[in-house]
mmCIF file of C-alpha atoms in Angstrom:
data_model
loop_
_atom_site.group_PDB
_atom_site.id
_atom_site.type_symbol
_atom_site.label_atom_id
_atom_site.label_comp_id
_atom_site.label_asym_id
_atom_site.label_seq_id
_atom_site.Cartn_x
_atom_site.Cartn_y
_atom_site.Cartn_z
ATOM 1 C CA UNK A 1 0.000 0.000 0.000
ATOM 2 C CA UNK A 2 1.363 3.404 -0.960
ATOM 3 C CA UNK A 3 2.111 5.683 2.011
ATOM 4 C CA UNK A 4 0.708 9.206 1.873
ATOM 5 C CA UNK A 5 3.125 12.110 1.924
ATOM 6 C CA UNK A 6 2.728 14.795 4.600
ATOM 7 C CA UNK A 7 1.175 17.124 2.017
ATOM 8 C CA UNK A 8 -1.305 14.438 0.928
ATOM 9 C CA UNK A 9 -2.171 13.691 4.556
ATOM 10 C CA UNK A 10 -3.012 17.323 5.308
ATOM 11 C CA UNK A 11 -4.995 17.561 2.094
ATOM 12 C CA UNK A 12 -7.038 14.534 3.144
ATOM 13 C CA UNK A 13 -7.715 16.048 6.585
ATOM 14 C CA UNK A 14 -8.738 19.377 5.001
ATOM 15 C CA UNK A 15 -11.067 17.665 2.533
ATOM 16 C CA UNK A 16 -12.705 15.591 5.278
ATOM 17 C CA UNK A 17 -13.528 18.614 7.422
ATOM 18 C CA UNK A 18 -14.558 20.818 4.496
ATOM 19 C CA UNK A 19 -16.885 18.213 2.991
ATOM 20 C CA UNK A 20 -17.957 16.116 5.980
ATOM 21 C CA UNK A 21 -16.765 16.921 9.502
ATOM 22 C CA UNK A 22 -17.899 20.547 9.697
ATOM 23 C CA UNK A 23 -21.102 20.209 7.717
ATOM 24 C CA UNK A 24 -24.173 20.957 9.845
ATOM 25 C CA UNK A 25 -26.632 18.089 10.297
ATOM 26 C CA UNK A 26 -28.889 20.180 12.551
ATOM 27 C CA UNK A 27 -28.900 23.610 14.140
ATOM 28 C CA UNK A 28 -25.457 24.002 15.707
ATOM 29 C CA UNK A 29 -24.760 20.255 15.385
ATOM 30 C CA UNK A 30 -22.055 19.012 13.019
ATOM 31 C CA UNK A 31 -21.369 15.680 11.388
ATOM 32 C CA UNK A 32 -18.289 15.469 13.629
ATOM 33 C CA UNK A 33 -20.595 15.349 16.689
ATOM 34 C CA UNK A 34 -20.678 11.572 16.315
ATOM 35 C CA UNK A 35 -17.289 11.671 18.069
ATOM 36 C CA UNK A 36 -18.860 13.213 21.199
ATOM 37 C CA UNK A 37 -21.464 11.984 23.682
ATOM 38 C CA UNK A 38 -24.308 14.498 23.562
ATOM 39 C CA UNK A 39 -26.788 12.530 25.682
ATOM 40 C CA UNK A 40 -28.319 14.305 28.709
ATOM 41 C CA UNK A 41 -26.899 11.686 31.089
ATOM 42 C CA UNK A 42 -23.335 12.719 30.174
ATOM 43 C CA UNK A 43 -23.945 16.441 29.714
ATOM 44 C CA UNK A 44 -22.794 17.703 33.131
ATOM 45 C CA UNK A 45 -19.623 15.588 33.085
ATOM 46 C CA UNK A 46 -18.723 16.707 29.558
ATOM 47 C CA UNK A 47 -19.391 20.349 30.504
ATOM 48 C CA UNK A 48 -17.151 20.194 33.575
ATOM 49 C CA UNK A 49 -14.364 18.541 31.581
ATOM 50 C CA UNK A 50 -14.578 21.248 28.901
ATOM 51 C CA UNK A 51 -14.171 23.947 31.551
ATOM 52 C CA UNK A 52 -10.938 22.423 32.876
ATOM 53 C CA UNK A 53 -9.125 24.263 30.095
ATOM 54 C CA UNK A 54 -9.987 27.651 31.616
ATOM 55 C CA UNK A 55 -8.129 26.940 34.854
ATOM 56 C CA UNK A 56 -4.800 27.257 33.098
ATOM 57 C CA UNK A 57 -5.410 30.222 30.783
ATOM 58 C CA UNK A 58 -5.050 33.875 31.655
ATOM 59 C CA UNK A 59 -8.479 35.328 32.306
ATOM 60 C CA UNK A 60 -7.837 38.233 29.914
ATOM 61 C CA UNK A 61 -5.469 39.492 27.257
ATOM 62 C CA UNK A 62 -5.183 40.950 23.774
ATOM 63 C CA UNK A 63 -5.025 37.859 21.544
ATOM 64 C CA UNK A 64 -5.901 34.234 22.231
ATOM 65 C CA UNK A 65 -4.929 31.665 19.601
ATOM 66 C CA UNK A 66 -7.276 28.761 18.932
ATOM 67 C CA UNK A 67 -5.029 26.461 16.898
ATOM 68 C CA UNK A 68 -7.182 24.036 14.957
ATOM 69 C CA UNK A 69 -10.291 25.890 16.067
ATOM 70 C CA UNK A 70 -12.848 24.056 13.982
ATOM 71 C CA UNK A 71 -16.191 25.906 14.108
ATOM 72 C CA UNK A 72 -15.911 26.368 17.921
ATOM 73 C CA UNK A 73 -18.686 23.807 17.988
ATOM 74 C CA UNK A 74 -19.503 23.651 21.705
ATOM 75 C CA UNK A 75 -20.774 26.611 23.781
ATOM 76 C CA UNK A 76 -18.227 25.831 26.512
ATOM 77 C CA UNK A 77 -15.406 26.509 24.042
ATOM 78 C CA UNK A 78 -16.608 30.099 23.668
ATOM 79 C CA UNK A 79 -15.854 30.716 27.343
ATOM 80 C CA UNK A 80 -12.091 30.377 26.864
ATOM 81 C CA UNK A 81 -11.697 33.730 25.087
ATOM 82 C CA UNK A 82 -14.322 35.832 26.879
ATOM 83 C CA UNK A 83 -11.720 38.037 28.559
ATOM 84 C CA UNK A 84 -9.652 38.541 25.394
ATOM 85 C CA UNK A 85 -9.979 41.291 22.818
ATOM 86 C CA UNK A 86 -9.655 38.836 19.919
ATOM 87 C CA UNK A 87 -9.804 35.106 19.419
ATOM 88 C CA UNK A 88 -7.541 34.165 16.508
ATOM 89 C CA UNK A 89 -8.950 31.040 14.870
ATOM 90 C CA UNK A 90 -6.373 29.138 12.826
ATOM 91 C CA UNK A 91 -7.538 26.058 10.950
ATOM 92 C CA UNK A 92 -6.686 24.143 7.803
ATOM 93 C CA UNK A 93 -10.403 24.005 6.878
ATOM 94 C CA UNK A 94 -12.044 27.076 5.355
ATOM 95 C CA UNK A 95 -15.448 25.593 6.241
ATOM 96 C CA UNK A 96 -14.433 25.510 9.904
ATOM 97 C CA UNK A 97 -13.435 29.172 9.833
ATOM 98 C CA UNK A 98 -16.641 30.213 8.090
ATOM 99 C CA UNK A 99 -18.653 28.471 10.809
ATOM 100 C CA UNK A 100 -16.483 29.948 13.575
ATOM 101 C CA UNK A 101 -17.120 33.436 12.196
ATOM 102 C CA UNK A 102 -20.863 32.882 12.692
ATOM 103 C CA UNK A 103 -20.217 32.308 16.389
ATOM 104 C CA UNK A 104 -17.778 35.054 17.347
ATOM 105 C CA UNK A 105 -18.076 37.593 14.508
ATOM 106 C CA UNK A 106 -16.037 40.755 15.016
ATOM 107 C CA UNK A 107 -14.329 39.336 18.108
ATOM 108 C CA UNK A 108 -12.597 36.817 15.890
ATOM 109 C CA UNK A 109 -9.723 36.871 13.424
ATOM 110 C CA UNK A 110 -9.664 33.948 10.998
ATOM 111 C CA UNK A 111 -6.569 32.466 9.366
ATOM 112 C CA UNK A 112 -6.185 29.389 7.175
ATOM 113 C CA UNK A 113 -3.060 27.859 8.668
ATOM 114 C CA UNK A 114 -1.139 24.670 9.367
ATOM 115 C CA UNK A 115 -0.587 24.214 13.106
ATOM 116 C CA UNK A 116 2.905 22.836 12.452
ATOM 117 C CA UNK A 117 3.863 26.013 10.541
ATOM 118 C CA UNK A 118 2.014 28.894 12.176
ATOM 119 C CA UNK A 119 2.218 32.224 10.268
ATOM 120 C CA UNK A 120 2.629 34.330 13.421
ATOM 121 C CA UNK A 121 5.522 36.161 15.048
ATOM 122 C CA UNK A 122 6.920 34.923 18.369
ATOM 123 C CA UNK A 123 5.434 36.086 21.702
ATOM 124 C CA UNK A 124 2.139 37.299 20.167
ATOM 125 C CA UNK A 125 -0.526 35.414 22.120
ATOM 126 C CA UNK A 126 -1.515 35.847 25.756
ATOM 127 C CA UNK A 127 -3.201 32.451 25.647
ATOM 128 C CA UNK A 128 -3.213 29.435 23.334
ATOM 129 C CA UNK A 129 -5.609 26.498 23.092
ATOM 130 C CA UNK A 130 -5.461 23.547 20.725
ATOM 131 C CA UNK A 131 -8.167 20.913 21.014
ATOM 132 C CA UNK A 132 -8.014 17.537 19.253
ATOM 133 C CA UNK A 133 -5.809 18.846 16.454
ATOM 134 C CA UNK A 134 -2.195 17.679 16.733
ATOM 135 C CA UNK A 135 -3.177 14.025 16.336
ATOM 136 C CA UNK A 136 -4.358 14.844 12.792
ATOM 137 C CA UNK A 137 -0.764 15.649 11.802
ATOM 138 C CA UNK A 138 1.799 13.167 10.490
ATOM 139 C CA UNK A 139 3.709 11.765 13.472
ATOM 140 C CA UNK A 140 6.967 13.402 12.436
ATOM 141 C CA UNK A 141 5.342 16.848 12.803
ATOM 142 C CA UNK A 142 3.952 16.457 16.329
ATOM 143 C CA UNK A 143 7.048 17.828 18.062
ATOM 144 C CA UNK A 144 7.185 20.721 15.606
ATOM 145 C CA UNK A 145 3.535 21.573 16.310
ATOM 146 C CA UNK A 146 4.086 21.715 20.068
ATOM 147 C CA UNK A 147 7.117 23.895 19.415
ATOM 148 C CA UNK A 148 5.074 26.269 17.278
ATOM 149 C CA UNK A 149 2.465 26.704 20.008
ATOM 150 C CA UNK A 150 5.199 27.522 22.513
ATOM 151 C CA UNK A 151 6.986 29.853 20.075
ATOM 152 C CA UNK A 152 4.008 32.166 19.560
ATOM 153 C CA UNK A 153 3.124 32.253 23.263
ATOM 154 C CA UNK A 154 3.832 35.476 25.164
ATOM 155 C CA UNK A 155 6.091 35.377 28.253
ATOM 156 C CA UNK A 156 4.304 34.508 31.496
ATOM 157 C CA UNK A 157 1.476 32.934 29.497
ATOM 158 C CA UNK A 158 0.075 29.435 29.081
ATOM 159 C CA UNK A 159 -0.916 27.119 26.253
ATOM 160 C CA UNK A 160 -3.367 24.261 26.772
ATOM 161 C CA UNK A 161 -3.344 21.293 24.393
ATOM 162 C CA UNK A 162 -5.962 18.526 24.450
ATOM 163 C CA UNK A 163 -5.422 15.379 22.415
ATOM 164 C CA UNK A 164 -6.137 11.673 22.716
ATOM 165 C CA UNK A 165 -3.688 8.935 23.621
ATOM 166 C CA UNK A 166 -3.401 5.817 21.509
ATOM 167 C CA UNK A 167 -4.494 2.727 23.509
ATOM 168 C CA UNK A 168 -3.965 4.138 27.031
ATOM 169 C CA UNK A 169 -3.941 1.816 30.096
ATOM 170 C CA UNK A 170 -7.469 2.660 31.280
ATOM 171 C CA UNK A 171 -8.879 1.962 27.810
ATOM 172 C CA UNK A 172 -7.054 -1.376 27.688
ATOM 173 C CA UNK A 173 -8.386 -2.265 31.152
ATOM 174 C CA UNK A 174 -11.959 -1.497 30.055
ATOM 175 C CA UNK A 175 -11.732 -3.314 26.715
ATOM 176 C CA UNK A 176 -13.036 -6.727 27.821
ATOM 177 C CA UNK A 177 -15.732 -5.349 30.178
ATOM 178 C CA UNK A 178 -16.907 -3.144 27.315
ATOM 179 C CA UNK A 179 -17.118 -6.093 24.913
ATOM 180 C CA UNK A 180 -19.076 -8.200 27.399
ATOM 181 C CA UNK A 181 -21.391 -5.309 28.300
ATOM 182 C CA UNK A 182 -22.131 -4.592 24.636
ATOM 183 C CA UNK A 183 -22.778 -8.276 24.007
ATOM 184 C CA UNK A 184 -25.121 -8.507 27.007
ATOM 185 C CA UNK A 185 -26.958 -5.356 25.930
ATOM 186 C CA UNK A 186 -27.430 -6.837 22.465
ATOM 187 C CA UNK A 187 -28.903 -10.032 23.895
ATOM 188 C CA UNK A 188 -31.288 -8.111 26.166
ATOM 189 C CA UNK A 189 -32.418 -5.834 23.307
ATOM 190 C CA UNK A 190 -33.186 -8.826 21.107
ATOM 191 C CA UNK A 191 -35.167 -10.490 23.895
ATOM 192 C CA UNK A 192 -37.315 -7.444 24.648
ATOM 193 C CA UNK A 193 -37.480 -6.273 21.029
ATOM 194 C CA UNK A 194 -35.868 -2.866 21.524
ATOM 195 C CA UNK A 195 -33.750 -1.247 18.761
ATOM 196 C CA UNK A 196 -30.072 -0.541 19.220
ATOM 197 C CA UNK A 197 -29.389 2.732 21.094
ATOM 198 C CA UNK A 198 -26.785 3.676 18.495
ATOM 199 C CA UNK A 199 -29.511 5.595 16.681
ATOM 200 C CA UNK A 200 -30.175 7.669 19.799
ATOM 201 C CA UNK A 201 -26.897 9.317 20.721
ATOM 202 C CA UNK A 202 -28.200 12.832 21.232
ATOM 203 C CA UNK A 203 -27.328 13.980 17.707
ATOM 204 C CA UNK A 204 -29.609 15.495 15.126
ATOM 205 C CA UNK A 205 -30.937 12.778 12.832
ATOM 206 C CA UNK A 206 -30.559 14.389 9.442
ATOM 207 C CA UNK A 207 -30.338 11.209 7.340
ATOM 208 C CA UNK A 208 -30.856 8.030 9.374
ATOM 209 C CA UNK A 209 -30.433 5.686 6.418
ATOM 210 C CA UNK A 210 -27.252 7.308 5.158
ATOM 211 C CA UNK A 211 -23.994 5.427 5.449
ATOM 212 C CA UNK A 212 -21.634 6.833 8.064
ATOM 213 C CA UNK A 213 -18.847 8.854 6.450
ATOM 214 C CA UNK A 214 -15.343 7.521 6.733
ATOM 215 C CA UNK A 215 -13.161 9.249 9.327
ATOM 216 C CA UNK A 216 -9.953 11.113 8.683
ATOM 217 C CA UNK A 217 -6.238 10.654 9.359
ATOM 218 C CA UNK A 218 -5.237 10.233 13.023
ATOM 219 C CA UNK A 219 -1.879 9.444 14.639
ATOM 220 C CA UNK A 220 -1.799 9.313 18.432
ATOM 221 C CA UNK A 221 1.120 9.031 20.837
ATOM 222 C CA UNK A 222 1.355 8.215 24.547
ATOM 223 C CA UNK A 223 2.523 9.937 27.723
ATOM 224 C CA UNK A 224 5.996 8.381 27.639
ATOM 225 C CA UNK A 225 6.576 9.626 24.086
ATOM 226 C CA UNK A 226 5.326 13.122 24.902
ATOM 227 C CA UNK A 227 7.546 13.483 27.962
ATOM 228 C CA UNK A 228 10.597 12.162 26.141
ATOM 229 C CA UNK A 229 10.229 13.886 22.772
ATOM 230 C CA UNK A 230 8.447 17.137 23.649
ATOM 231 C CA UNK A 231 9.142 17.472 27.364
ATOM 232 C CA UNK A 232 12.878 17.412 26.673
ATOM 233 C CA UNK A 233 12.465 20.624 24.638
ATOM 234 C CA UNK A 234 9.505 22.400 26.262
ATOM 235 C CA UNK A 235 8.489 22.408 29.951
ATOM 236 C CA UNK A 236 5.074 20.770 30.154
ATOM 237 C CA UNK A 237 2.660 19.183 32.593
ATOM 238 C CA UNK A 238 0.234 16.362 31.783
ATOM 239 C CA UNK A 239 -3.128 16.606 33.548
ATOM 240 C CA UNK A 240 -6.517 15.049 32.872
ATOM 241 C CA UNK A 241 -9.078 16.525 30.514
ATOM 242 C CA UNK A 242 -11.254 13.414 30.377
ATOM 243 C CA UNK A 243 -10.225 9.884 31.264
ATOM 244 C CA UNK A 244 -12.808 7.929 29.261
ATOM 245 C CA UNK A 245 -13.773 7.876 25.602
ATOM 246 C CA UNK A 246 -17.164 8.330 23.982
ATOM 247 C CA UNK A 247 -17.350 4.563 23.445
ATOM 248 C CA UNK A 248 -16.832 4.009 27.169
ATOM 249 C CA UNK A 249 -19.542 6.517 28.032
ATOM 250 C CA UNK A 250 -22.066 5.038 25.619
ATOM 251 C CA UNK A 251 -21.346 1.529 26.874
ATOM 252 C CA UNK A 252 -21.336 1.991 30.651
ATOM 253 C CA UNK A 253 -23.187 5.243 31.375
ATOM 254 C CA UNK A 254 -26.979 5.184 31.229
ATOM 255 C CA UNK A 255 -29.681 6.866 33.288
ATOM 256 C CA UNK A 256 -31.159 3.546 34.370
ATOM 257 C CA UNK A 257 -27.744 2.374 35.580
ATOM 258 C CA UNK A 258 -27.048 5.376 37.811
ATOM 259 C CA UNK A 259 -25.006 6.989 35.058
ATOM 260 C CA UNK A 260 -25.000 10.517 36.449
ATOM 261 C CA UNK A 261 -23.736 9.296 39.813
ATOM 262 C CA UNK A 262 -21.014 7.235 38.136
ATOM 263 C CA UNK A 263 -19.795 10.303 36.259
ATOM 264 C CA UNK A 264 -19.857 12.490 39.372
ATOM 265 C CA UNK A 265 -17.656 9.893 41.083
ATOM 266 C CA UNK A 266 -15.352 9.678 38.070
ATOM 267 C CA UNK A 267 -14.941 13.454 37.942
ATOM 268 C CA UNK A 268 -14.173 13.486 41.686
ATOM 269 C CA UNK A 269 -11.475 10.839 41.187
ATOM 270 C CA UNK A 270 -9.986 12.733 38.228
ATOM 271 C CA UNK A 271 -9.828 15.900 40.321
ATOM 272 C CA UNK A 272 -7.908 14.124 43.062
ATOM 273 C CA UNK A 273 -5.451 12.362 40.775
ATOM 274 C CA UNK A 274 -5.171 14.585 37.680
ATOM 275 C CA UNK A 275 -1.677 13.407 36.735
ATOM 276 C CA UNK A 276 -2.558 9.708 36.984
ATOM 277 C CA UNK A 277 -5.744 10.038 34.936
ATOM 278 C CA UNK A 278 -4.015 12.408 32.517
ATOM 279 C CA UNK A 279 -1.301 9.891 31.702
ATOM 280 C CA UNK A 280 -3.358 6.691 31.938
ATOM 281 C CA UNK A 281 -6.746 7.896 30.667
ATOM 282 C CA UNK A 282 -8.031 8.724 27.190
ATOM 283 C CA UNK A 283 -7.661 12.495 26.857
ATOM 284 C CA UNK A 284 -4.777 14.415 28.454
ATOM 285 C CA UNK A 285 -4.714 18.145 29.068
ATOM 286 C CA UNK A 286 -1.155 19.304 28.393
ATOM 287 C CA UNK A 287 -0.127 22.605 29.971
ATOM 288 C CA UNK A 288 2.781 24.560 28.463
ATOM 289 C CA UNK A 289 3.998 27.624 30.361
ATOM 290 C CA UNK A 290 6.382 30.225 29.000
ATOM 291 C CA UNK A 291 7.878 32.004 32.000
ATOM 292 C CA UNK A 292 10.057 34.594 30.262
ATOM 293 C CA UNK A 293 11.315 35.831 26.895
ATOM 294 C CA UNK A 294 14.213 33.768 25.580
#
């Protein structure tokens, strides 16, 4: 099989988000929402995880960079830049930027850009966020992307990066229980004649019979790699953003199973051991601080 070049990879990611990922399937709901759990039972947990980003950003400033902004698809994401004069949205997808403009209008500046080669001068941004973006780059550009985020960060400021680990320990631990739970659910549904809940995930149902679109390029690392390859160059801290994936939530968390209580307990545990759950769970929150001008 022919390997894609870096240019071809980025072109494939751009095409996916322009044509599929950032197309609305309902008011304010995008095709890409299938990668999130939008059910009411998970809503409070998801909301509280989203707001973890704000703890590490300055509360105000001139410019905040949203690197790989997408359309700023969740209301919680809008909170990150409320104290800033401008939110600079940089994304490889023009569709994403057009949608982001609808949300923040004149408080936004919109730039088509590659996160591994940002077109900005050093020390420009009082805050930087990058959510679920670096893992769409070829693996050999991950270190460069982290370096770019640190380069454009102003002294005494912070960048927050959220990505997903590839096969983290907690996900491996939950793999067999998830398989058995899904199998048991399938048996019970067949017995009582209920349809699969996969059609009821909290998303707008624009075309229920339509085949699911194929996903895009993803390359994920792990905590050991990040500390060795990036941490050797840039001071960073790995905390938890969210320790479980959407598949875990949809398998184990249901209203009839005490789902809200389970998620309150999980959030409490994450708060008490943020480094453990950040390194061993699904989604780390990586904090990069620039203390002074080099």
